[in-house]
Each structure stands twice: as structure tokens, then as C-alpha cells.
Short mmCIF file of C-alpha atoms in Angstrom, two decimals:
data_model
loop_
_atom_site.label_atom_id
_atom_site.label_comp_id
_atom_site.label_asym_id
_atom_site.label_seq_id
_atom_site.Cartn_x
_atom_site.Cartn_y
_atom_site.Cartn_z
CA UNK A 1 21.83 16.24 -5.90
CA UNK A 2 20.40 14.83 -2.73
CA UNK A 3 22.31 12.80 -0.17
CA UNK A 4 21.16 9.45 -1.53
CA UNK A 5 21.84 10.13 -5.21
CA UNK A 6 25.20 8.36 -5.03
CA UNK A 7 23.24 5.13 -4.53
CA UNK A 8 21.76 5.54 -7.97
CA UNK A 9 25.23 5.78 -9.52
CA UNK A 10 26.34 2.60 -7.78
CA UNK A 11 23.16 0.71 -8.65
CA UNK A 12 22.20 2.07 -12.07
CA UNK A 13 23.60 -0.86 -14.01
CA UNK A 14 21.71 -3.40 -11.95
CA UNK A 15 18.55 -1.32 -11.91
CA UNK A 16 18.54 -0.87 -15.68
CA UNK A 17 18.38 -4.64 -16.08
CA UNK A 18 15.64 -4.89 -13.43
CA UNK A 19 13.50 -2.17 -14.94
CA UNK A 20 13.61 -3.70 -18.40
CA UNK A 21 11.79 -6.75 -17.06
CA UNK A 22 9.34 -5.00 -14.73
CA UNK A 23 6.61 -3.44 -16.80
CA UNK A 24 4.72 -3.45 -20.04
CA UNK A 25 2.21 -1.23 -21.75
CA UNK A 26 -0.48 -3.92 -21.95
CA UNK A 27 -2.62 -3.03 -18.94
CA UNK A 28 -4.60 -6.23 -19.34
CA UNK A 29 -1.58 -8.47 -18.64
CA UNK A 30 -1.65 -10.23 -15.25
CA UNK A 31 1.15 -9.66 -12.79
CA UNK A 32 2.73 -13.00 -13.64
CA UNK A 33 3.06 -12.14 -17.32
CA UNK A 34 3.42 -8.36 -17.48
CA UNK A 35 7.19 -8.47 -17.10
CA UNK A 36 7.53 -10.89 -19.99
CA UNK A 37 5.25 -8.76 -22.14
CA UNK A 38 7.56 -5.79 -21.68
CA UNK A 39 10.37 -7.54 -23.53
CA UNK A 40 8.36 -7.40 -26.73
CA UNK A 41 7.77 -3.65 -26.59
CA UNK A 42 11.35 -2.34 -26.55
CA UNK A 43 11.32 -1.34 -30.20
CA UNK A 44 8.07 0.58 -29.75
CA UNK A 45 9.46 2.28 -26.66
CA UNK A 46 12.53 3.39 -28.62
CA UNK A 47 10.30 4.87 -31.32
CA UNK A 48 8.19 6.65 -28.69
CA UNK A 49 11.31 8.16 -27.17
CA UNK A 50 12.41 9.43 -30.58
CA UNK A 51 9.02 11.14 -30.98
CA UNK A 52 8.89 12.47 -27.40
CA UNK A 53 8.65 16.24 -26.98
CA UNK A 54 11.80 18.10 -26.05
CA UNK A 55 11.70 19.91 -22.71
CA UNK A 56 10.90 23.61 -22.86
CA UNK A 57 14.00 25.81 -22.98
CA UNK A 58 13.16 27.43 -19.65
CA UNK A 59 12.35 24.17 -17.82
CA UNK A 60 14.67 22.74 -15.22
CA UNK A 61 15.73 19.11 -15.51
CA UNK A 62 15.35 16.75 -12.58
CA UNK A 63 17.06 13.49 -11.65
CA UNK A 64 14.85 11.83 -9.06
CA UNK A 65 15.11 8.79 -6.78
CA UNK A 66 11.88 6.82 -6.17
CA UNK A 67 11.89 4.17 -3.43
CA UNK A 68 9.42 1.49 -2.36
CA UNK A 69 9.45 -1.58 -0.19
CA UNK A 70 7.26 -3.46 -2.66
CA UNK A 71 8.74 -6.11 -4.93
CA UNK A 72 9.88 -5.26 -8.45
CA UNK A 73 7.83 -8.13 -9.88
CA UNK A 74 4.66 -7.37 -7.89
CA UNK A 75 1.78 -5.17 -9.05
CA UNK A 76 3.17 -1.96 -7.50
CA UNK A 77 6.70 -2.56 -8.77
CA UNK A 78 5.53 -3.30 -12.31
CA UNK A 79 3.32 -0.21 -12.40
CA UNK A 80 6.06 2.01 -10.98
CA UNK A 81 8.48 0.83 -13.66
CA UNK A 82 5.98 1.92 -16.29
CA UNK A 83 5.42 5.22 -14.44
CA UNK A 84 9.17 5.91 -14.68
CA UNK A 85 9.13 5.27 -18.45
CA UNK A 86 6.01 7.34 -19.06
CA UNK A 87 7.29 10.34 -17.10
CA UNK A 88 10.59 10.34 -18.98
CA UNK A 89 8.80 10.13 -22.32
CA UNK A 90 6.11 12.75 -21.68
CA UNK A 91 8.52 15.21 -20.07
CA UNK A 92 10.89 14.97 -23.02
CA UNK A 93 13.57 13.74 -20.64
CA UNK A 94 13.32 16.70 -18.26
CA UNK A 95 12.30 14.33 -15.45
CA UNK A 96 14.42 11.19 -15.11
CA UNK A 97 13.48 8.82 -12.28
CA UNK A 98 15.60 6.00 -10.81
CA UNK A 99 13.41 3.32 -9.21
CA UNK A 100 14.55 1.39 -6.12
CA UNK A 101 12.26 -1.49 -5.14
CA UNK A 102 12.34 -4.24 -2.49
CA UNK A 103 13.34 -1.94 0.37
CA UNK A 104 16.69 -1.00 -1.19
CA UNK A 105 16.58 2.48 0.34
CA UNK A 106 15.24 1.55 3.77
CA UNK A 107 12.01 0.68 5.52
CA UNK A 108 8.62 2.22 4.76
CA UNK A 109 8.96 4.49 7.80
CA UNK A 110 12.44 5.50 6.63
CA UNK A 111 11.10 6.35 3.19
CA UNK A 112 8.34 8.50 4.63
CA UNK A 113 10.63 10.51 6.87
CA UNK A 114 13.24 10.86 4.12
CA UNK A 115 10.71 12.24 1.62
CA UNK A 116 9.38 14.62 4.26
CA UNK A 117 12.90 15.92 4.99
CA UNK A 118 14.01 16.00 1.34
CA UNK A 119 16.71 13.35 1.73
CA UNK A 120 14.65 11.19 -0.67
CA UNK A 121 12.71 12.57 -3.62
CA UNK A 122 9.79 10.15 -3.97
CA UNK A 123 8.34 7.03 -2.39
CA UNK A 124 5.42 4.65 -2.70
CA UNK A 125 4.44 3.42 0.72
CA UNK A 126 1.37 2.90 2.83
CA UNK A 127 0.06 2.28 6.30
CA UNK A 128 2.95 3.77 8.27
CA UNK A 129 2.24 7.30 7.04
CA UNK A 130 -1.02 7.57 8.96
CA UNK A 131 0.68 6.48 12.17
CA UNK A 132 3.59 8.89 11.67
CA UNK A 133 1.90 11.98 10.28
CA UNK A 134 -1.89 11.72 10.47
CA UNK A 135 -3.04 9.58 13.44
CA UNK A 136 -6.42 11.29 13.30
CA UNK A 137 -6.98 9.50 9.96
CA UNK A 138 -6.05 5.98 11.08
CA UNK A 139 -9.72 4.99 10.97
CA UNK A 140 -8.96 4.38 7.26
CA UNK A 141 -6.87 1.39 8.38
CA UNK A 142 -8.87 0.29 11.41
CA UNK A 143 -9.72 -3.41 11.12
CA UNK A 144 -13.32 -4.19 10.09
CA UNK A 145 -14.41 -0.53 9.85
CA UNK A 146 -14.16 -0.08 6.08
CA UNK A 147 -16.54 -2.47 4.35
CA UNK A 148 -15.31 -2.67 0.74
CA UNK A 149 -12.89 -1.30 -1.83
CA UNK A 150 -15.69 0.95 -3.09
CA UNK A 151 -16.24 2.25 0.44
CA UNK A 152 -12.54 3.09 0.80
CA UNK A 153 -12.36 4.73 -2.62
CA UNK A 154 -15.44 6.84 -1.88
CA UNK A 155 -13.76 8.10 1.30
CA UNK A 156 -10.51 8.90 -0.50
CA UNK A 157 -12.44 10.70 -3.24
CA UNK A 158 -14.39 12.73 -0.69
CA UNK A 159 -13.33 15.70 1.38
CA UNK A 160 -11.79 13.21 3.80
CA UNK A 161 -9.23 12.14 1.21
CA UNK A 162 -8.45 15.75 0.25
CA UNK A 163 -7.98 16.70 3.89
CA UNK A 164 -5.60 13.79 4.39
CA UNK A 165 -3.55 14.97 1.41
CA UNK A 166 -3.42 18.45 2.96
CA UNK A 167 -2.25 16.95 6.25
CA UNK A 168 0.54 15.14 4.47
CA UNK A 169 1.50 18.31 2.62
CA UNK A 170 1.87 20.11 5.94
CA UNK A 171 4.51 17.48 6.76
CA UNK A 172 6.52 18.03 3.60
CA UNK A 173 5.21 15.72 0.89
CA UNK A 174 2.65 15.87 -1.90
CA UNK A 175 0.36 12.95 -2.72
CA UNK A 176 0.35 12.17 -6.45
CA UNK A 177 -2.29 9.45 -6.04
CA UNK A 178 -3.50 6.31 -4.30
CA UNK A 179 -3.13 2.61 -5.11
CA UNK A 180 -5.57 0.06 -3.66
CA UNK A 181 -2.94 -2.58 -3.00
CA UNK A 182 -4.46 -5.51 -1.14
CA UNK A 183 -7.12 -6.84 1.22
CA UNK A 184 -5.92 -8.21 4.53
CA UNK A 185 -7.13 -11.61 5.79
CA UNK A 186 -6.46 -13.71 8.90
CA UNK A 187 -4.42 -16.94 8.71
CA UNK A 188 -4.30 -19.36 11.64
CA UNK A 189 -4.20 -23.00 12.73
CA UNK A 190 -7.72 -22.86 14.14
CA UNK A 191 -11.00 -21.97 12.51
CA UNK A 192 -11.97 -18.36 13.10
CA UNK A 193 -15.57 -17.50 12.32
CA UNK A 194 -16.63 -15.04 15.04
CA UNK A 195 -15.06 -12.62 17.55
CA UNK A 196 -14.97 -15.19 20.35
CA UNK A 197 -12.65 -17.36 18.27
CA UNK A 198 -9.78 -14.84 18.43
CA UNK A 199 -9.83 -14.28 22.21
CA UNK A 200 -6.35 -15.04 23.55
CA UNK A 201 -4.97 -15.75 20.08
CA UNK A 202 -1.27 -14.89 19.70
CA UNK A 203 -1.56 -12.82 16.54
CA UNK A 204 1.44 -11.38 14.72
CA UNK A 205 0.77 -7.76 13.80
CA UNK A 206 2.81 -5.01 12.16
CA UNK A 207 3.72 -2.25 14.58
CA UNK A 208 0.77 -0.05 13.67
CA UNK A 209 -0.95 1.48 16.68
CA UNK A 210 -4.44 1.20 15.17
CA UNK A 211 -3.90 -2.50 14.41
CA UNK A 212 -2.68 -3.32 17.90
CA UNK A 213 -5.42 -1.27 19.59
CA UNK A 214 -8.24 -2.68 17.47
CA UNK A 215 -7.27 -6.33 17.81
CA UNK A 216 -6.64 -5.80 21.54
CA UNK A 217 -10.26 -4.66 21.81
CA UNK A 218 -11.11 -8.17 20.56
CA UNK A 219 -8.96 -9.68 23.35
CA UNK A 220 -6.22 -10.76 20.97
CA UNK A 221 -2.72 -11.19 22.39
CA UNK A 222 -0.65 -9.43 19.75
CA UNK A 223 3.07 -9.90 19.09
CA UNK A 224 5.44 -8.02 16.81
CA UNK A 225 7.66 -10.15 14.60
CA UNK A 226 9.76 -8.95 11.66
CA UNK A 227 8.39 -10.06 8.30
CA UNK A 228 11.63 -11.91 7.57
CA UNK A 229 11.09 -13.98 10.74
CA UNK A 230 7.34 -14.59 10.36
CA UNK A 231 7.53 -18.08 8.88
CA UNK A 232 9.81 -19.31 11.68
CA UNK A 233 7.71 -17.59 14.34
CA UNK A 234 4.60 -19.41 13.12
CA UNK A 235 6.46 -22.69 12.76
CA UNK A 236 7.78 -22.52 16.34
CA UNK A 237 4.46 -21.18 17.78
CA UNK A 238 5.97 -17.87 18.87
CA UNK A 239 2.91 -16.60 17.00
CA UNK A 240 -0.22 -18.66 16.38
CA UNK A 241 -1.71 -16.57 13.62
CA UNK A 242 -0.96 -13.70 11.26
CA UNK A 243 -2.82 -11.33 9.03
CA UNK A 244 -2.09 -9.83 5.63
CA UNK A 245 -2.85 -10.14 1.96
CA UNK A 246 -2.79 -13.28 -0.14
CA UNK A 247 0.39 -12.03 -1.84
CA UNK A 248 2.18 -12.06 1.52
CA UNK A 249 0.85 -15.51 2.41
CA UNK A 250 1.96 -16.92 -0.94
CA UNK A 251 5.39 -15.34 -1.26
CA UNK A 252 6.29 -16.35 2.31
CA UNK A 253 4.77 -19.83 1.82
CA UNK A 254 2.67 -19.43 4.95
CA UNK A 255 0.38 -22.20 3.67
CA UNK A 256 3.08 -24.54 4.96
CA UNK A 257 2.62 -23.38 8.56
CA UNK A 258 -1.02 -22.17 8.67
CA UNK A 259 -4.08 -24.34 8.08
CA UNK A 260 -6.92 -21.84 7.70
CA UNK A 261 -7.68 -18.55 6.01
CA UNK A 262 -10.49 -16.62 7.66
CA UNK A 263 -11.59 -14.30 4.87
CA UNK A 264 -12.08 -11.38 7.22
CA UNK A 265 -11.34 -8.65 4.67
CA UNK A 266 -10.62 -6.55 7.74
CA UNK A 267 -8.43 -3.90 6.05
CA UNK A 268 -8.57 -2.61 2.49
CA UNK A 269 -4.96 -1.57 2.20
CA UNK A 270 -4.16 1.56 0.24
CA UNK A 271 -0.79 3.14 -0.42
CA UNK A 272 0.28 6.49 -1.78
CA UNK A 273 2.78 7.78 -4.31
CA UNK A 274 4.49 10.76 -2.70
CA UNK A 275 6.99 13.44 -3.73
CA UNK A 276 8.88 15.92 -1.57
CA UNK A 277 6.93 19.18 -1.50
CA UNK A 278 9.86 21.53 -2.09
CA UNK A 279 10.95 19.47 -5.08
CA UNK A 280 7.43 19.41 -6.49
CA UNK A 281 7.01 23.15 -5.98
CA UNK A 282 10.22 23.80 -7.92
CA UNK A 283 8.81 22.15 -11.05
CA UNK A 284 6.98 23.88 -13.86
CA UNK A 285 3.21 23.56 -14.12
CA UNK A 286 3.60 21.29 -17.13
CA UNK A 287 5.99 18.98 -15.24
CA UNK A 288 3.63 18.82 -12.28
CA UNK A 289 0.76 17.89 -14.57
CA UNK A 290 2.84 15.17 -16.23
CA UNK A 291 3.57 13.62 -12.83
CA UNK A 292 -0.10 13.77 -11.85
CA UNK A 293 -1.33 12.33 -15.16
CA UNK A 294 1.23 9.52 -15.23
CA UNK A 295 0.50 8.71 -11.59
CA UNK A 296 -3.25 8.47 -12.30
CA UNK A 297 -2.70 6.15 -15.26
CA UNK A 298 -0.15 3.88 -13.64
CA UNK A 299 -1.77 3.65 -10.23
CA UNK A 300 -4.95 2.52 -11.98
CA UNK A 301 -2.75 -0.06 -13.75
CA UNK A 302 -1.39 -1.14 -10.35
CA UNK A 303 -4.96 -1.52 -9.06
CA UNK A 304 -5.81 -3.77 -12.00
CA UNK A 305 -2.72 -5.93 -11.54
CA UNK A 306 -3.40 -6.23 -7.81
CA UNK A 307 -6.98 -7.37 -8.40
CA UNK A 308 -5.90 -9.95 -10.98
CA UNK A 309 -2.99 -11.29 -8.94
CA UNK A 310 -5.06 -11.48 -5.75
CA UNK A 311 -7.09 -14.37 -7.16
CA UNK A 312 -3.93 -16.10 -8.35
CA UNK A 313 -2.29 -15.78 -4.93
CA UNK A 314 -5.46 -16.95 -3.20
CA UNK A 315 -5.60 -20.05 -5.36
CA UNK A 316 -1.95 -20.81 -4.57
CA UNK A 317 -2.78 -20.71 -0.86
CA UNK A 318 -5.68 -23.10 -1.35
CA UNK A 319 -3.61 -25.39 -3.56
CA UNK A 320 -0.97 -25.34 -0.82
CA UNK A 321 -3.46 -26.90 1.60
CA UNK A 322 -5.15 -23.97 3.35
CA UNK A 323 -8.89 -24.14 4.02
CA UNK A 324 -11.08 -21.08 3.46
CA UNK A 325 -13.40 -20.15 6.35
CA UNK A 326 -16.49 -17.94 6.09
CA UNK A 327 -16.47 -15.16 8.65
CA UNK A 328 -19.28 -13.18 10.26
CA UNK A 329 -17.76 -9.74 9.60
CA UNK A 330 -20.80 -7.92 10.99
CA UNK A 331 -20.30 -9.72 14.31
CA UNK A 332 -16.74 -8.38 14.45
CA UNK A 333 -17.95 -4.84 13.72
CA UNK A 334 -20.58 -5.15 16.43
CA UNK A 335 -17.97 -6.38 18.91
CA UNK A 336 -15.85 -3.31 18.07
CA UNK A 337 -18.65 -0.74 18.23
CA UNK A 338 -17.61 0.65 21.63
CA UNK A 339 -13.98 0.83 20.50
CA UNK A 340 -14.93 2.71 17.35
CA UNK A 341 -17.07 5.14 19.32
CA UNK A 342 -14.28 5.92 21.76
CA UNK A 343 -11.76 6.44 18.97
CA UNK A 344 -13.99 8.83 17.02
CA UNK A 345 -14.50 10.82 20.22
CA UNK A 346 -10.83 10.96 21.26
CA UNK A 347 -8.58 10.46 18.19
CA UNK A 348 -10.47 10.33 14.88
CA UNK A 349 -12.02 13.74 15.45
CA UNK A 350 -11.67 14.89 11.82
CA UNK A 351 -14.90 13.07 11.04
CA UNK A 352 -17.64 10.98 12.65
CA UNK A 353 -18.60 7.33 12.52
CA UNK A 354 -21.87 8.24 10.79
CA UNK A 355 -20.08 10.21 8.06
CA UNK A 356 -17.61 7.41 7.42
CA UNK A 357 -20.38 4.83 7.18
CA UNK A 358 -22.46 7.04 4.91
CA UNK A 359 -19.92 6.36 2.15
CA UNK A 360 -20.48 2.61 2.48
CA UNK A 361 -23.91 2.89 0.83
#
């Protein structure tokens, strides 16, 4: 049992109640109703468990902790709850997973390093991994470079995605799959339509090197503010603008302190579901396949929930008083062309600009 397993014993009662309301088998249910739908499927779940295959006599059993910073009632949290149920059922109980959402077991960076070291078994997390373990792949998160969800998916499905998985594996964790979580937009109290509009803007950014460097190339004055302090920072003008998905803007009620949404679509945010390599290697081939299959199914479910909820969150922002602004995204890409060229020559050397853009077609 790993060093953090005692947390599961302390929290299992509370988590059991949380998980019961997190997911449902109806993949067409929107994020706002999926939790409620789960309540009506308990009887069917009990029957499925009764019919579940027993683990092979020679298979080890595993009790696993899975951590994420994403909310239990958001698309990722709902899909992970169903992943936990599916793995337990299909493995005949040989793999039991305890899910910890909402940052219970530390920050995203903490989760990455803990999975790599083996102090944590599994995690779903995102952008920080490239910064920590694969800086040569941070072009995947560089603002304005990736042009669509399809463009990103094509890259992840290509040799580029496989090579990134191999890079992660060198650092101690195996990628079970990707989830296309959100699209990042720019919120501000001034209209932003073109690159000149962001010059000198005090923009709150997460502490990702590629974010800071890219926006700096647009003459933005970036500042780092904790997410828990973002609303106050915008209210008191410590920051003048922020960027992120509609989910973030809605849950933090940023429509109360920001007037405009520039629909920049500057980052198509993807996250991974990861497991410690030594743990994964100790499993049987059947158990590995169960994890991979359940991850594929439930990450696709998370993608669907994220797409559905995105429109709901966007409408909440507009209903809250924000005004949508059309943006010349090509003008931003043109303004960043020298920056992109320098990065592909010095840091993103695993590929070329031309290869990356070839997947946009």
C-alpha cells in the first residue's frame, strides 16, 4: 500500500456518497443532469456486479488511488466516476479504484510528480505535464498555434502523440488516454479583436512557461494569480483580463467582473489519464487491456460531456452580462510567426512548424 493509501481509509465514507452522484451510464446526458441520472441506475449496477467475471486465480488484486483537480460534478469528474465503476466490474473486482476529485490530493503538479515517483497510483491532469516532463512538446499548448479540436486530435493520433506518450513513460507514467477538456478564451473589460488590443494588457496567466512566453511575444504584461484569488484580482484591477474556458468563467462568476469575451479559441486544452509505470507493468495483460478499454470509453464520454456543457457555460456567461467579441485569430497567428519559428528552432525540435500545420488540413 502506497504512502497516500491511508487517505482513502479516512475519506472512503465521504467519497462513496460523492461517487454515487457523479456518473451515469447514459452517455447522452448533459453534465448538469448526468449525476441525477445515475441515481436511477443503482439496481442495474448491482445486477451487473453480480454477473461480473471473477478475477483469474493467478491475477493480483489492486487497490488504487486516482486523483484529479477537476470537480466531481464536472465532465471529467463524472466520466472518471463511471471509469471507476466500469473497471471494477470488468476486472471482476481485481482492480478497485478510489477517486479523489477537486484537488483533494494536491495540485496538478503534485499529482504528476507523485504518479511519476509511485507515491500516487493514477491521476487525470493536463497542461503542467508538458512543462514538467516534455517541454519540447509544449507547442501543443502554445496559444493560437493549434487551429481546432480536430487539428489537436490529429496530432495526438499521429506519431507526435505516440512520441509524447513515450516521453512520459520515460518519466515513470503510462498514458491511458486523452480527454479534450476545454477551449480557452480571453475575458477582459475592453474589446479585444486584434493583436494590438492586448499590448500592455495585465493578463492573468497560469504559471505555464509556454503561456507566459507566447503572450509576452504579443506585448502582454502577464501576472500570476492563484485561481482562488482570481475574482478579487480582477475586481481590484490587480489583473485586467484573464483567459480560460467557459466552465472556469461561469463557476467563478467572472461575468460579474469582466465585460467581454474575446472568442480567441487560443488553446484547445487536453488532459491525460495516467498510471504509474511500475504499477501498470505489474498487472496482467487482461488487466492492462481493461484499463485501456475503460479509459477509451469513458474519456470519449468526458469529451461528449465537455462539448455539451461548454455551450451551457457560454450561455450563462452571456446571460450574466458578458458581450461576445469576434476575433481575427489569423492576425494573432501572423503576429506570432517569428515567435513560433524561434521556438521550433530552439525548443520544439521534435517536429517542425510545417509538420504541425499539415495536420490542420
